mmCIF file of C-alpha atoms in Angstrom:
data_model
loop_
_atom_site.group_PDB
_atom_site.id
_atom_site.type_symbol
_atom_site.label_atom_id
_atom_site.label_comp_id
_atom_site.label_asym_id
_atom_site.label_seq_id
_atom_site.Cartn_x
_atom_site.Cartn_y
_atom_site.Cartn_z
ATOM 1 C CA UNK G 27 4.408 -8.304 5.673
ATOM 2 C CA UNK G 28 4.487 -4.676 6.701
ATOM 3 C CA UNK G 29 2.920 -3.567 9.972
ATOM 4 C CA UNK G 30 3.855 -1.151 12.760
ATOM 5 C CA UNK G 31 6.004 -2.422 15.614
ATOM 6 C CA UNK G 32 3.820 -0.623 18.145
ATOM 7 C CA UNK G 33 0.896 1.798 17.995
ATOM 8 C CA UNK G 34 -0.700 4.275 20.345
ATOM 9 C CA UNK G 35 -4.145 2.653 19.956
ATOM 10 C CA UNK G 36 -5.113 -0.922 19.038
ATOM 11 C CA UNK G 37 -8.170 -0.056 16.938
ATOM 12 C CA UNK G 38 -8.996 2.778 14.537
ATOM 13 C CA UNK G 39 -12.139 4.348 13.103
ATOM 14 C CA UNK G 40 -13.039 3.423 9.542
ATOM 15 C CA UNK G 41 -12.850 7.005 8.276
ATOM 16 C CA UNK G 42 -13.172 8.315 4.744
ATOM 17 C CA UNK G 43 -10.492 9.258 2.230
ATOM 18 C CA UNK G 44 -11.213 12.812 1.022
ATOM 19 C CA UNK G 45 -9.329 14.998 -1.446
ATOM 20 C CA UNK G 46 -6.017 14.629 -3.211
ATOM 21 C CA UNK G 47 -2.668 13.775 -1.649
ATOM 22 C CA UNK G 48 -0.802 16.780 -0.256
ATOM 23 C CA UNK G 49 2.601 15.116 -0.017
ATOM 24 C CA UNK G 50 4.323 12.178 -1.650
ATOM 25 C CA UNK G 51 3.178 13.146 -5.136
ATOM 26 C CA UNK G 52 6.604 13.572 -6.769
ATOM 27 C CA UNK G 53 9.388 11.093 -7.470
ATOM 28 C CA UNK G 54 12.061 11.401 -4.769
ATOM 29 C CA UNK G 55 14.242 8.317 -5.209
ATOM 30 C CA UNK G 56 13.835 6.591 -8.577
ATOM 31 C CA UNK G 57 13.375 7.470 -12.227
ATOM 32 C CA UNK G 58 10.004 5.697 -12.600
ATOM 33 C CA UNK G 59 6.981 5.589 -10.310
ATOM 34 C CA UNK G 60 3.545 4.046 -9.822
ATOM 35 C CA UNK G 61 0.941 6.623 -8.775
ATOM 36 C CA UNK G 62 -2.538 6.120 -7.301
ATOM 37 C CA UNK G 63 -5.468 7.470 -9.328
ATOM 38 C CA UNK G 64 -8.304 6.703 -6.889
ATOM 39 C CA UNK G 65 -8.739 6.925 -3.105
ATOM 40 C CA UNK G 66 -8.392 3.431 -1.666
ATOM 41 C CA UNK G 67 -7.256 1.386 1.307
ATOM 42 C CA UNK G 68 -4.315 -0.808 0.262
ATOM 43 C CA UNK G 69 -3.618 -3.802 2.484
ATOM 44 C CA UNK G 70 -0.200 -5.048 3.566
ATOM 45 C CA UNK G 71 -0.820 -8.209 1.516
ATOM 46 C CA UNK G 72 -1.475 -6.151 -1.621
ATOM 47 C CA UNK G 73 1.715 -4.135 -1.070
ATOM 48 C CA UNK G 74 3.708 -7.352 -0.617
ATOM 49 C CA UNK G 75 2.155 -8.960 -3.721
ATOM 50 C CA UNK G 76 2.979 -5.877 -5.810
ATOM 51 C CA UNK G 77 6.541 -5.820 -4.446
ATOM 52 C CA UNK G 78 7.020 -9.478 -5.403
ATOM 53 C CA UNK G 79 5.586 -8.917 -8.891
ATOM 54 C CA UNK G 80 7.929 -5.982 -9.516
ATOM 55 C CA UNK G 81 11.073 -7.670 -8.156
ATOM 56 C CA UNK G 82 10.367 -10.845 -10.139
ATOM 57 C CA UNK G 83 9.986 -8.898 -13.362
ATOM 58 C CA UNK G 84 13.086 -6.712 -12.967
ATOM 59 C CA UNK G 85 15.112 -9.834 -12.033
ATOM 60 C CA UNK G 86 17.074 -8.238 -9.179
ATOM 61 C CA UNK G 87 18.473 -5.428 -11.281
ATOM 62 C CA UNK G 88 17.828 -1.858 -10.239
ATOM 63 C CA UNK G 89 16.344 -0.680 -6.943
ATOM 64 C CA UNK G 90 12.751 -0.555 -5.660
ATOM 65 C CA UNK G 91 11.329 1.845 -3.065
ATOM 66 C CA UNK G 92 7.972 1.350 -1.342
ATOM 67 C CA UNK G 93 6.541 4.795 -0.585
ATOM 68 C CA UNK G 94 3.488 3.757 1.475
ATOM 69 C CA UNK G 95 3.193 1.981 4.814
ATOM 70 C CA UNK G 96 0.151 0.164 6.250
ATOM 71 C CA UNK G 97 -0.363 1.906 9.592
ATOM 72 C CA UNK G 98 -4.164 1.637 10.047
ATOM 73 C CA UNK G 99 -5.592 -1.486 11.745
ATOM 74 C CA UNK G 100 -8.812 -2.928 10.303
ATOM 75 C CA UNK G 101 -10.907 -4.914 12.749
ATOM 76 C CA UNK G 102 -13.580 -7.496 11.992
ATOM 77 C CA UNK G 103 -15.786 -9.859 13.948
ATOM 78 C CA UNK G 104 -15.669 -13.633 13.447
ATOM 79 C CA UNK G 105 -18.252 -15.360 11.253
ATOM 80 C CA UNK G 106 -21.685 -16.135 12.747
ATOM 81 C CA UNK G 107 -21.286 -13.816 15.735
ATOM 82 C CA UNK G 108 -24.273 -11.766 16.898
ATOM 83 C CA UNK G 109 -24.229 -7.989 16.694
ATOM 84 C CA UNK G 110 -23.131 -6.027 19.723
ATOM 85 C CA UNK G 111 -20.573 -6.916 22.403
ATOM 86 C CA UNK G 112 -17.985 -4.435 21.164
ATOM 87 C CA UNK G 113 -15.723 -3.950 18.204
ATOM 88 C CA UNK G 114 -13.917 -6.932 16.698
ATOM 89 C CA UNK G 115 -10.215 -7.592 17.025
ATOM 90 C CA UNK G 116 -7.687 -6.176 14.503
ATOM 91 C CA UNK G 117 -7.387 -8.514 11.511
ATOM 92 C CA UNK G 118 -5.037 -6.775 9.075
ATOM 93 C CA UNK G 119 -3.278 -3.476 8.343
ATOM 94 C CA UNK G 120 -3.977 -1.001 5.552
ATOM 95 C CA UNK G 121 -2.520 2.198 4.126
ATOM 96 C CA UNK G 122 -5.010 4.948 3.294
ATOM 97 C CA UNK G 123 -3.974 6.218 -0.141
ATOM 98 C CA UNK G 124 -5.247 9.426 -1.731
ATOM 99 C CA UNK G 125 -5.197 10.157 -5.482
ATOM 100 C CA UNK G 126 -1.811 11.412 -6.659
ATOM 101 C CA UNK G 127 0.237 9.499 -4.102
ATOM 102 C CA UNK G 128 3.345 7.701 -5.403
ATOM 103 C CA UNK G 129 3.173 4.058 -4.284
ATOM 104 C CA UNK G 130 6.385 2.572 -5.699
ATOM 105 C CA UNK G 131 9.544 3.922 -7.313
ATOM 106 C CA UNK G 132 12.078 2.141 -9.525
ATOM 107 C CA UNK G 133 15.568 3.044 -10.683
ATOM 108 C CA UNK G 134 18.363 1.338 -12.580
ATOM 109 C CA UNK G 135 16.144 -0.431 -15.136
ATOM 110 C CA UNK G 136 15.138 0.473 -18.713
ATOM 111 C CA UNK G 137 11.818 2.253 -19.207
ATOM 112 C CA UNK G 138 10.030 -0.585 -21.003
ATOM 113 C CA UNK G 139 10.905 -3.051 -18.213
ATOM 114 C CA UNK G 140 9.718 -0.602 -15.546
ATOM 115 C CA UNK G 141 6.425 -0.081 -17.414
ATOM 116 C CA UNK G 142 5.645 -3.809 -17.608
ATOM 117 C CA UNK G 143 6.706 -4.322 -13.977
ATOM 118 C CA UNK G 144 4.318 -1.591 -12.778
ATOM 119 C CA UNK G 145 1.523 -2.994 -14.967
ATOM 120 C CA UNK G 146 1.947 -6.380 -13.285
ATOM 121 C CA UNK G 147 2.007 -4.758 -9.855
ATOM 122 C CA UNK G 148 -1.155 -2.764 -10.601
ATOM 123 C CA UNK G 149 -3.127 -5.924 -11.343
#
């Protein structure tokens, strides 16, 4: 799964996702793309599951680009632990995605195959 090799800080604030994406809104590599419509945090597991769904459907023809990277650590405390005593340890990594951001790009496949592949990935 995707995660940074090293980071400046171990833990990050939760934050909010405001506004539309400024960059990464146009297709740069492929002929077809999957674009975000809502602000959301997408986990590394979700990115990997979508990548597998797309590559299985296109059957190794064409090329796939992943345009987002999970660079924000999300921390959580273990179950049945009392409040206080600091922030929990990092559990997983997410990418903060704004509306309009291109998530995946495809090239070298027919349009109808790309459409079904992106529909499966979006589930």
